XYZ file of N, CA and C in Angstrom:
696
model
N 30.134 -1.121 5.371
C 28.799 -0.675 4.964
C 28.746 -0.661 3.446
N 27.652 -1.169 2.849
C 27.537 -1.236 1.401
C 27.189 0.127 0.831
N 27.916 0.583 -0.168
C 27.626 1.856 -0.809
C 26.696 1.613 -2.000
N 25.527 2.240 -1.982
C 24.546 2.070 -3.036
C 24.739 3.136 -4.103
N 24.312 2.839 -5.326
C 24.510 3.746 -6.445
C 23.455 4.845 -6.496
N 22.295 4.636 -5.848
C 21.246 5.643 -5.880
C 21.044 6.180 -4.480
N 20.747 7.462 -4.404
C 20.596 8.095 -3.097
C 19.290 7.667 -2.448
N 19.286 7.518 -1.128
C 18.043 7.163 -0.437
C 17.046 8.295 -0.504
N 15.764 7.934 -0.355
C 14.710 8.939 -0.363
C 14.755 9.777 0.904
N 14.286 10.983 0.788
C 14.085 11.816 1.964
C 12.689 11.544 2.510
N 12.353 12.181 3.629
C 11.050 11.954 4.238
C 9.948 12.460 3.326
N 8.824 11.712 3.211
C 7.740 12.115 2.333
C 6.993 13.338 2.857
N 6.393 14.072 1.913
C 5.588 15.217 2.301
C 4.329 14.755 3.017
N 3.698 13.682 2.500
C 2.560 13.055 3.173
C 3.129 11.837 3.889
N 3.385 11.959 5.161
C 4.132 10.930 5.875
C 3.246 9.744 6.236
N 3.450 8.581 5.579
C 2.712 7.394 5.995
C 3.239 6.895 7.332
N 2.489 5.999 7.921
C 2.882 5.423 9.197
C 4.185 4.638 9.055
N 5.099 4.829 9.974
C 6.332 4.046 9.984
C 6.028 2.681 10.584
N 6.564 1.633 9.987
C 6.198 0.308 10.478
C 7.264 -0.711 10.131
N 7.269 -1.802 10.898
C 8.105 -2.944 10.574
C 9.589 -2.674 10.635
N 10.125 -2.293 11.763
C 11.557 -2.065 11.866
C 12.293 -3.391 11.954
N 13.597 -3.337 11.779
C 14.372 -4.570 11.725
C 14.424 -5.279 13.079
N 14.025 -4.610 14.150
C 14.077 -5.230 15.471
C 12.836 -6.059 15.794
N 11.884 -6.143 14.842
C 10.630 -6.824 15.147
C 10.778 -8.335 15.195
N 11.894 -8.863 14.738
C 12.096 -10.312 14.747
C 13.588 -10.604 14.657
N 13.979 -11.794 15.114
C 15.383 -12.197 14.983
C 15.758 -12.271 13.506
N 17.028 -12.071 13.157
C 17.458 -12.158 11.758
C 17.082 -13.505 11.154
N 16.779 -13.532 9.851
C 16.399 -14.787 9.211
C 17.529 -15.802 9.257
N 17.153 -17.075 9.291
C 18.140 -18.144 9.401
C 18.719 -18.541 8.058
N 18.143 -18.041 6.960
C 18.653 -18.341 5.633
C 18.777 -17.048 4.841
N 19.681 -17.018 3.898
C 19.950 -15.796 3.138
C 19.271 -15.803 1.773
N 18.254 -16.614 1.626
C 17.473 -16.624 0.385
C 16.312 -15.638 0.503
N 16.114 -14.836 -0.535
C 15.048 -13.836 -0.568
C 14.151 -14.131 -1.767
N 12.848 -14.215 -1.529
C 11.890 -14.496 -2.589
C 11.012 -13.276 -2.817
N 10.891 -12.862 -4.094
C 10.026 -11.747 -4.469
C 8.844 -12.290 -5.259
N 7.640 -12.004 -4.783
C 6.405 -12.374 -5.461
C 5.631 -11.100 -5.783
N 4.715 -11.184 -6.743
C 3.912 -10.009 -7.037
C 3.527 -9.914 -8.500
N 3.177 -8.700 -8.916
C 2.738 -8.447 -10.284
C 3.888 -7.903 -11.124
N 3.582 -7.291 -12.261
C 4.603 -7.001 -13.271
C 5.734 -6.101 -12.799
N 5.421 -5.074 -11.998
C 6.477 -4.155 -11.558
C 7.508 -4.882 -10.690
N 7.066 -5.887 -9.945
C 8.007 -6.653 -9.118
C 9.002 -7.429 -9.968
N 8.642 -7.710 -11.226
C 9.528 -8.458 -12.120
C 10.453 -7.556 -12.924
N 10.326 -6.228 -12.741
C 11.148 -5.288 -13.489
C 10.505 -4.792 -14.765
N 9.234 -5.091 -14.970
C 8.542 -4.672 -16.181
C 8.633 -3.159 -16.359
N 8.905 -2.726 -17.574
C 9.070 -1.315 -17.884
C 10.520 -0.914 -18.026
N 11.421 -1.670 -17.412
C 12.860 -1.412 -17.545
C 13.360 -1.966 -18.877
N 14.467 -1.433 -19.368
C 15.031 -1.902 -20.635
C 15.352 -3.385 -20.569
N 15.993 -3.780 -19.498
C 16.310 -5.183 -19.261
C 15.843 -5.520 -17.848
N 14.613 -6.057 -17.714
C 14.046 -6.277 -16.371
C 14.944 -7.063 -15.433
N 15.674 -8.049 -15.949
C 16.500 -8.889 -15.087
C 17.759 -8.186 -14.607
N 18.061 -7.036 -15.215
C 19.235 -6.268 -14.793
C 18.862 -4.908 -14.216
N 17.776 -4.310 -14.738
C 17.449 -2.930 -14.397
C 16.215 -2.779 -13.519
N 15.474 -3.868 -13.264
C 14.308 -3.782 -12.388
C 14.730 -3.545 -10.949
N 13.800 -3.043 -10.132
C 14.181 -2.728 -8.746
C 14.601 -3.968 -7.978
N 13.992 -5.126 -8.288
C 14.394 -6.344 -7.574
C 15.808 -6.741 -7.973
N 16.181 -6.487 -9.250
C 17.533 -6.801 -9.708
C 18.556 -5.878 -9.053
N 18.198 -4.609 -8.882
C 19.081 -3.675 -8.182
C 19.264 -4.098 -6.729
N 18.192 -4.608 -6.128
C 18.307 -5.119 -4.764
C 19.227 -6.333 -4.729
N 19.106 -7.210 -5.711
C 19.983 -8.379 -5.774
C 21.440 -7.950 -5.855
N 21.736 -6.953 -6.682
C 23.110 -6.459 -6.792
C 23.620 -5.928 -5.458
N 22.715 -5.303 -4.688
C 23.130 -4.701 -3.422
C 23.358 -5.734 -2.333
N 22.546 -6.784 -2.301
C 22.641 -7.743 -1.197
C 23.525 -8.941 -1.519
N 23.855 -9.129 -2.792
C 24.713 -10.275 -3.155
C 26.057 -10.236 -2.424
N 26.747 -9.077 -2.334
C 28.015 -9.053 -1.588
C 27.842 -9.376 -0.107
N 26.608 -9.291 0.387
C 26.339 -9.579 1.794
C 25.998 -11.045 2.018
N 25.992 -11.815 0.935
C 25.708 -13.241 1.058
C 24.270 -13.619 0.793
N 23.434 -12.665 0.369
C 22.031 -12.941 0.100
C 21.800 -13.190 -1.393
N 20.817 -14.007 -1.680
C 20.438 -14.297 -3.057
C 18.961 -14.015 -3.230
N 18.611 -13.239 -4.256
C 17.232 -12.849 -4.508
C 16.681 -13.629 -5.691
N 15.503 -14.181 -5.517
C 14.822 -14.903 -6.593
C 13.453 -14.267 -6.802
N 13.131 -13.925 -8.050
C 11.853 -13.294 -8.356
C 10.945 -14.289 -9.073
N 9.748 -14.467 -8.534
C 8.744 -15.323 -9.154
C 7.433 -14.561 -9.341
N 7.548 -13.266 -9.576
C 6.370 -12.456 -9.835
C 5.770 -12.797 -11.190
N 4.538 -12.363 -11.394
C 3.836 -12.655 -12.644
C 2.998 -11.450 -13.033
N 3.262 -10.916 -14.222
C 2.559 -9.735 -14.690
C 1.059 -9.926 -14.791
N 0.327 -8.873 -14.476
C -1.119 -8.881 -14.595
C -1.863 -9.503 -13.438
N -1.145 -9.992 -12.453
C -1.810 -10.664 -11.332
C -2.292 -9.653 -10.296
N -3.230 -10.107 -9.470
C -3.837 -9.243 -8.464
C -4.099 -10.037 -7.191
N -4.856 -9.450 -6.270
C -5.048 -10.123 -4.986
C -5.898 -11.394 -5.123
N -6.794 -11.427 -6.096
C -7.584 -12.638 -6.307
C -6.684 -13.778 -6.769
N -5.785 -13.487 -7.703
C -4.877 -14.522 -8.204
C -4.016 -15.096 -7.084
N -3.352 -14.225 -6.334
C -2.439 -14.699 -5.290
C -3.182 -15.244 -4.081
N -4.454 -14.921 -3.959
C -5.249 -15.497 -2.893
C -5.692 -16.919 -3.186
N -5.707 -17.283 -4.474
C -6.154 -18.611 -4.887
C -5.018 -19.497 -5.378
N -3.957 -18.888 -5.901
C -2.842 -19.649 -6.472
C -2.122 -20.446 -5.383
N -1.831 -21.723 -5.651
C -1.032 -22.491 -4.678
C 0.306 -21.795 -4.418
N 0.679 -21.686 -3.179
C 1.937 -21.044 -2.825
C 3.112 -21.981 -3.113
N 4.312 -21.434 -3.331
C 5.473 -22.273 -3.617
C 5.707 -23.325 -2.540
N 6.015 -24.530 -2.964
C 6.256 -25.617 -2.009
C 7.484 -25.364 -1.147
N 8.423 -24.584 -1.677
C 9.673 -24.332 -0.951
C 9.655 -23.019 -0.191
N 8.465 -22.491 0.094
C 8.363 -21.184 0.743
C 9.105 -21.144 2.071
N 9.140 -22.275 2.782
C 9.787 -22.296 4.102
C 11.302 -22.325 4.017
N 11.855 -22.321 2.801
C 13.311 -22.318 2.650
C 13.866 -20.907 2.465
N 12.983 -19.899 2.475
C 13.417 -18.514 2.278
C 13.434 -17.764 3.602
N 14.462 -16.947 3.783
C 14.576 -16.148 4.988
C 13.773 -14.870 4.919
N 13.525 -14.387 3.705
C 12.720 -13.183 3.484
C 11.778 -13.458 2.319
N 10.497 -13.194 2.521
C 9.510 -13.313 1.449
C 8.879 -11.943 1.249
N 8.903 -11.468 -0.007
C 8.373 -10.156 -0.338
C 7.186 -10.319 -1.290
N 6.113 -9.599 -1.037
C 4.939 -9.604 -1.902
C 4.616 -8.168 -2.286
N 4.559 -7.903 -3.595
C 4.333 -6.543 -4.089
C 3.255 -6.566 -5.166
N 2.089 -6.037 -4.851
C 0.969 -6.025 -5.778
C 0.464 -4.602 -6.001
N -0.011 -4.355 -7.215
C -0.428 -3.018 -7.615
C -1.912 -2.790 -7.408
N -2.255 -1.634 -6.875
C -3.651 -1.237 -6.813
C -4.193 -0.927 -8.200
N -3.278 -0.653 -9.147
C -3.709 -0.429 -10.518
C -4.367 -1.655 -11.114
N -3.885 -2.839 -10.712
C -4.459 -4.088 -11.218
C -5.810 -4.404 -10.589
N -6.198 -3.620 -9.594
C -7.519 -3.784 -8.976
C -8.526 -2.789 -9.560
N -8.062 -1.954 -10.513
C -8.957 -0.994 -11.143
C -9.075 0.333 -10.431
N -8.094 0.685 -9.597
C -8.194 1.923 -8.827
C -8.282 3.154 -9.724
N -7.498 3.189 -10.799
C -7.480 4.380 -11.654
C -8.840 4.655 -12.285
N -9.630 3.616 -12.463
C -10.944 3.789 -13.071
C -12.034 4.116 -12.078
N -11.686 4.181 -10.800
C -12.662 4.509 -9.761
C -12.598 6.002 -9.455
N -13.745 6.653 -9.416
C -13.769 8.092 -9.167
C -14.771 8.487 -8.084
N -15.901 7.818 -8.030
C -16.890 8.123 -7.011
C -16.441 7.538 -5.666
N -16.749 8.226 -4.571
C -16.303 7.762 -3.246
C -16.650 6.311 -2.956
N -17.842 5.875 -3.332
C -18.246 4.496 -3.036
C -17.385 3.498 -3.796
N -17.067 3.823 -5.053
C -16.236 2.931 -5.864
C -14.805 2.909 -5.347
N -14.282 4.069 -4.982
C -12.935 4.141 -4.413
C -12.844 3.299 -3.148
N -13.837 3.419 -2.288
C -13.857 2.656 -1.042
C -13.950 1.162 -1.314
N -14.716 0.800 -2.337
C -14.871 -0.615 -2.675
C -13.545 -1.219 -3.137
N -12.840 -0.505 -4.011
C -11.546 -0.996 -4.494
C -10.546 -1.074 -3.349
N -10.524 -0.051 -2.514
C -9.616 -0.012 -1.364
C -9.827 -1.207 -0.446
N -11.067 -1.463 -0.087
C -11.346 -2.548 0.848
C -11.099 -3.913 0.223
N -11.414 -4.043 -1.064
C -11.160 -5.302 -1.773
C -9.664 -5.622 -1.757
N -8.851 -4.611 -2.033
C -7.396 -4.802 -2.049
C -6.880 -5.156 -0.658
N -7.325 -4.408 0.350
C -6.857 -4.667 1.715
C -7.274 -6.051 2.204
N -8.520 -6.420 1.976
C -8.981 -7.738 2.414
C -8.200 -8.838 1.708
N -8.007 -8.676 0.391
C -7.294 -9.696 -0.377
C -5.837 -9.806 0.001
N -5.174 -8.665 0.167
C -3.747 -8.692 0.494
C -3.518 -9.213 1.907
N -4.403 -8.859 2.838
C -4.257 -9.359 4.206
C -4.419 -10.882 4.236
N -5.347 -11.379 3.456
C -5.535 -12.834 3.367
C -4.277 -13.492 2.796
N -3.683 -12.873 1.782
C -2.446 -13.398 1.197
C -1.323 -13.397 2.231
N -1.213 -12.316 3.002
C -0.179 -12.227 4.037
C -0.340 -13.351 5.056
N -1.581 -13.645 5.430
C -1.828 -14.730 6.376
C -1.448 -16.079 5.768
N -1.771 -16.287 4.501
C -1.410 -17.539 3.815
C 0.110 -17.712 3.765
N 0.803 -16.632 3.422
C 2.262 -16.695 3.341
C 2.864 -16.998 4.699
N 2.400 -16.296 5.716
C 2.954 -16.483 7.057
C 2.788 -17.912 7.540
N 1.678 -18.541 7.216
C 1.431 -19.910 7.653
C 2.417 -20.903 7.043
N 2.918 -20.617 5.840
C 3.815 -21.538 5.151
C 5.282 -21.165 5.276
N 5.558 -19.987 5.793
C 6.936 -19.531 5.909
C 7.613 -20.126 7.131
N 8.944 -20.119 7.107
C 9.719 -20.514 8.275
C 9.426 -19.557 9.426
N 9.389 -20.041 10.675
C 9.034 -19.185 11.816
C 9.872 -17.926 11.940
N 11.160 -18.000 11.602
C 12.028 -16.836 11.729
C 12.158 -16.018 10.457
N 11.415 -16.385 9.419
C 11.493 -15.650 8.158
C 10.757 -14.323 8.273
N 11.179 -13.360 7.470
C 10.549 -12.042 7.456
C 9.581 -11.941 6.281
N 8.403 -11.395 6.562
C 7.420 -11.117 5.522
C 7.417 -9.610 5.268
N 7.755 -9.235 4.044
C 7.864 -7.832 3.654
C 6.860 -7.559 2.532
N 6.050 -6.550 2.703
C 5.096 -6.161 1.669
C 5.538 -4.870 1.001
N 5.378 -4.811 -0.308
C 5.588 -3.563 -1.017
C 4.335 -2.712 -0.888
N 4.475 -1.504 -0.410
C 3.323 -0.623 -0.271
C 2.840 -0.122 -1.617
N 1.728 0.591 -1.639
C 1.195 1.144 -2.891
C 2.217 2.061 -3.557
N 2.187 2.077 -4.887
C 3.134 2.925 -5.619
C 2.407 3.713 -6.711
N 3.085 4.689 -7.328
C 2.425 5.626 -8.241
C 1.845 4.987 -9.503
N 1.008 5.769 -10.138
C 0.434 5.456 -11.443
C 0.039 6.796 -12.046
N 0.369 7.012 -13.293
C 0.126 8.323 -13.888
C -1.348 8.618 -14.151
N -2.208 7.637 -13.957
C -3.644 7.866 -14.093
C -4.309 8.211 -12.764
N -3.511 8.274 -11.694
C -4.077 8.584 -10.385
C -4.282 10.090 -10.217
N -5.339 10.430 -9.474
C -5.634 11.808 -9.099
C -5.532 11.920 -7.574
N -5.902 13.084 -7.041
C -5.766 13.316 -5.602
C -6.546 12.298 -4.782
N -7.738 11.953 -5.235
C -8.555 10.989 -4.487
C -7.893 9.624 -4.447
N -7.177 9.279 -5.531
C -6.476 7.992 -5.556
C -5.294 8.005 -4.594
N -4.587 9.126 -4.536
C -3.463 9.238 -3.606
C -3.937 9.063 -2.171
N -5.091 9.603 -1.846
C -5.627 9.437 -0.497
C -5.866 7.964 -0.181
N -6.323 7.205 -1.198
C -6.495 5.764 -1.019
C -5.144 5.099 -0.771
N -4.145 5.468 -1.563
C -2.815 4.876 -1.413
C -2.287 5.070 0.003
N -2.434 6.267 0.534
C -1.932 6.569 1.872
C -2.680 5.765 2.941
N -3.990 5.663 2.791
C -4.767 4.881 3.767
C -4.391 3.404 3.704
N -4.205 2.902 2.492
C -3.837 1.493 2.336
C -2.486 1.220 2.981
N -1.523 2.089 2.731
C -0.191 1.910 3.331
C -0.292 1.842 4.852
N -1.028 2.771 5.431
C -1.133 2.804 6.886
C -1.857 1.583 7.422
N -2.848 1.088 6.715
C -3.545 -0.127 7.143
C -2.605 -1.324 7.115
N -1.808 -1.451 6.075
C -0.864 -2.556 5.954
C 0.119 -2.585 7.111
N 0.485 -1.395 7.585
C 1.451 -1.305 8.680
C 0.908 -1.858 9.997
N -0.392 -2.037 10.084
C -0.972 -2.531 11.320
C -1.175 -4.032 11.364
N -0.755 -4.754 10.340
C -0.975 -6.197 10.290
C 0.117 -6.939 11.054
N -0.299 -7.784 11.982
C 0.645 -8.512 12.835
C 1.508 -9.489 12.045
N 1.008 -9.987 10.931
C 1.743 -11.000 10.159
C 2.943 -10.410 9.417
N 2.984 -9.104 9.292
C 3.952 -8.432 8.423
C 5.067 -7.789 9.242
N 6.310 -7.995 8.804
C 7.464 -7.441 9.501
C 7.855 -6.056 9.007
N 7.588 -5.776 7.732
C 7.988 -4.481 7.177
C 7.152 -4.186 5.938
N 6.779 -2.915 5.773
C 6.090 -2.451 4.574
C 6.968 -1.407 3.900
N 7.326 -1.644 2.644
C 8.158 -0.691 1.905
C 7.323 0.531 1.549
N 7.833 1.703 1.849
C 7.127 2.950 1.552
C 7.496 3.413 0.143
N 6.640 3.083 -0.812
C 6.849 3.494 -2.202
C 6.147 4.820 -2.515
N 5.781 5.570 -1.480
C 5.182 6.887 -1.693
C 6.142 7.996 -1.285
N 7.403 7.670 -1.148
C 8.407 8.664 -0.792
C 8.620 9.622 -1.972
N 9.063 10.854 -1.691
C 9.126 11.881 -2.730
C 10.101 11.603 -3.864
N 11.042 10.705 -3.693
C 11.921 10.408 -4.822
C 11.198 9.565 -5.869
N 10.044 8.982 -5.505
C 9.277 8.140 -6.425
C 7.914 8.739 -6.740
N 7.288 9.331 -5.755
C 5.947 9.911 -5.876
C 6.070 11.422 -6.043
N 5.442 11.963 -7.096
C 5.563 13.400 -7.360
C 4.703 14.257 -6.438
N 4.087 13.633 -5.441
C 3.228 14.356 -4.520
C 1.768 14.297 -4.919
N 1.495 13.749 -6.105
C 0.127 13.622 -6.604
C -0.237 12.163 -6.864
N 0.654 11.246 -6.472
C 0.409 9.832 -6.716
C 0.863 9.361 -8.076
N 1.613 10.218 -8.792
C 2.127 9.882 -10.123
C 3.629 9.647 -10.083
N 4.136 8.970 -11.126
C 5.584 8.866 -11.296
C 6.123 10.257 -11.613
N 7.387 10.484 -11.336
C 8.018 11.734 -11.751
C 8.131 11.776 -13.273
N 8.195 12.960 -13.819
C 8.336 13.133 -15.262
C 9.579 12.392 -15.751
N 9.417 11.612 -16.815
C 10.541 10.887 -17.397
C 10.913 9.612 -16.668
N 10.066 9.150 -15.716
C 10.410 7.976 -14.914
C 9.498 6.779 -15.188
N 8.702 6.836 -16.263
C 7.784 5.730 -16.544
C 7.728 5.436 -18.032
N 7.342 4.202 -18.350
C 7.166 3.808 -19.748
C 5.705 3.906 -20.170
N 4.802 3.813 -19.225
C 3.367 3.946 -19.426
C 2.779 4.286 -18.056
N 1.490 4.548 -17.970
C 0.937 4.994 -16.683
C 1.222 4.080 -15.496
N 1.316 2.766 -15.729
C 1.451 1.849 -14.606
C 2.826 1.259 -14.381
N 3.798 1.578 -15.253
C 5.106 0.919 -15.161
C 6.258 1.915 -15.206
N 7.197 1.807 -14.263
C 8.380 2.672 -14.274
C 9.381 2.221 -15.329
N 10.174 3.157 -15.818
C 11.292 2.804 -16.698
C 12.540 2.590 -15.848
N 13.707 2.583 -16.473
C 14.938 2.371 -15.699
C 15.064 3.356 -14.551
N 14.788 4.633 -14.843
C 14.881 5.657 -13.798
C 13.880 5.393 -12.690
N 12.656 5.038 -13.070
C 11.635 4.758 -12.073
C 11.975 3.564 -11.203
N 12.555 2.524 -11.806
C 12.957 1.361 -11.008
C 14.102 1.721 -10.064
N 15.008 2.599 -10.502
C 16.062 3.062 -9.598
C 15.463 3.828 -8.425
N 14.424 4.607 -8.709
C 13.769 5.364 -7.643
C 13.019 4.422 -6.692
N 12.425 3.349 -7.232
C 11.776 2.365 -6.365
C 12.805 1.699 -5.451
N 13.952 1.330 -6.025
C 14.998 0.713 -5.213
C 15.477 1.656 -4.115
N 15.528 2.962 -4.432
C 15.975 3.943 -3.442
C 15.028 4.027 -2.252
N 13.796 3.551 -2.424
C 12.831 3.562 -1.321
C 13.076 2.428 -0.328
N 13.891 1.442 -0.718
C 14.117 0.288 0.147
C 15.101 0.610 1.263
N 14.784 0.151 2.447
C 15.741 0.100 3.543
C 16.200 -1.349 3.643
N 17.422 -1.622 3.225
C 17.895 -3.006 3.237
C 17.888 -3.593 4.638
N 18.181 -2.779 5.627
C 18.173 -3.281 7.004
C 16.775 -3.760 7.404
N 15.755 -3.013 7.021
C 14.400 -3.397 7.385
C 13.897 -4.575 6.557
N 14.371 -4.686 5.324
C 13.999 -5.841 4.494
C 14.663 -7.106 5.031
N 15.955 -7.030 5.302
C 16.706 -8.212 5.726
C 16.562 -8.514 7.209
N 16.202 -7.501 8.001
C 16.008 -7.732 9.422
C 17.277 -7.695 10.238
N 18.328 -7.127 9.691
C 19.588 -7.040 10.411
C 20.441 -5.942 9.789
N 21.390 -5.468 10.542
C 22.287 -4.455 10.031
C 23.079 -5.023 8.858
N 23.137 -4.288 7.761
C 23.780 -4.832 6.573
C 25.286 -4.990 6.745
N 25.876 -4.298 7.712
C 27.310 -4.477 7.914
C 27.622 -5.575 8.930
N 26.547 -6.298 9.366
C 26.771 -7.386 10.321
C 26.789 -8.748 9.645
N 26.614 -8.757 8.303
C 26.570 -10.018 7.566
C 27.963 -10.363 7.088
N 28.364 -11.595 7.316
C 29.691 -12.025 6.886
C 29.669 -12.358 5.405
């Protein structure tokens, strides 16, 4: 069993729907993992994103298991960008494809009235679901599609947290998706939808500590689709 450097999260105070267990599909036929998404997926906010970002910490954890992680995220992107951008030609060569996009890039923090909050929420869900369908169509049949759930932002208030929780639960109901990472666990979310004190570089980006906390939210078994001690 692989020993990780950061402790796993405990159960969240606001418990999102559990979804996408490793038994939902046969293990992937290839050990290549692709990470797509916006700036946080690339490690933005960490001192050295390629070493200290959460995707890099995941790479360190799965490399001894024979997996290789490649990140092709792009800062500032949103559901409109990934809904229109041509998908990688080699998408079917990856055993796990991960997509992680921020609600902050959709303008959630600037929404306060119920109608505006609902508009941003639905825009994000419609766009991300369309992206999930596009990815699934181009992926290998046995590949796993993993989505990063909503994560904190220091400009969020209680109404924004309610949106985050609803979005997470909606994502868990999509047939195209094998697993949704719960980034609202208490080791990352202070209970108000914000990063913990000292865990961010700015309202929308975690620092080294924040990226470690994001990595602690990952269940490698659910991401990879198999028991981590069963890989040669």
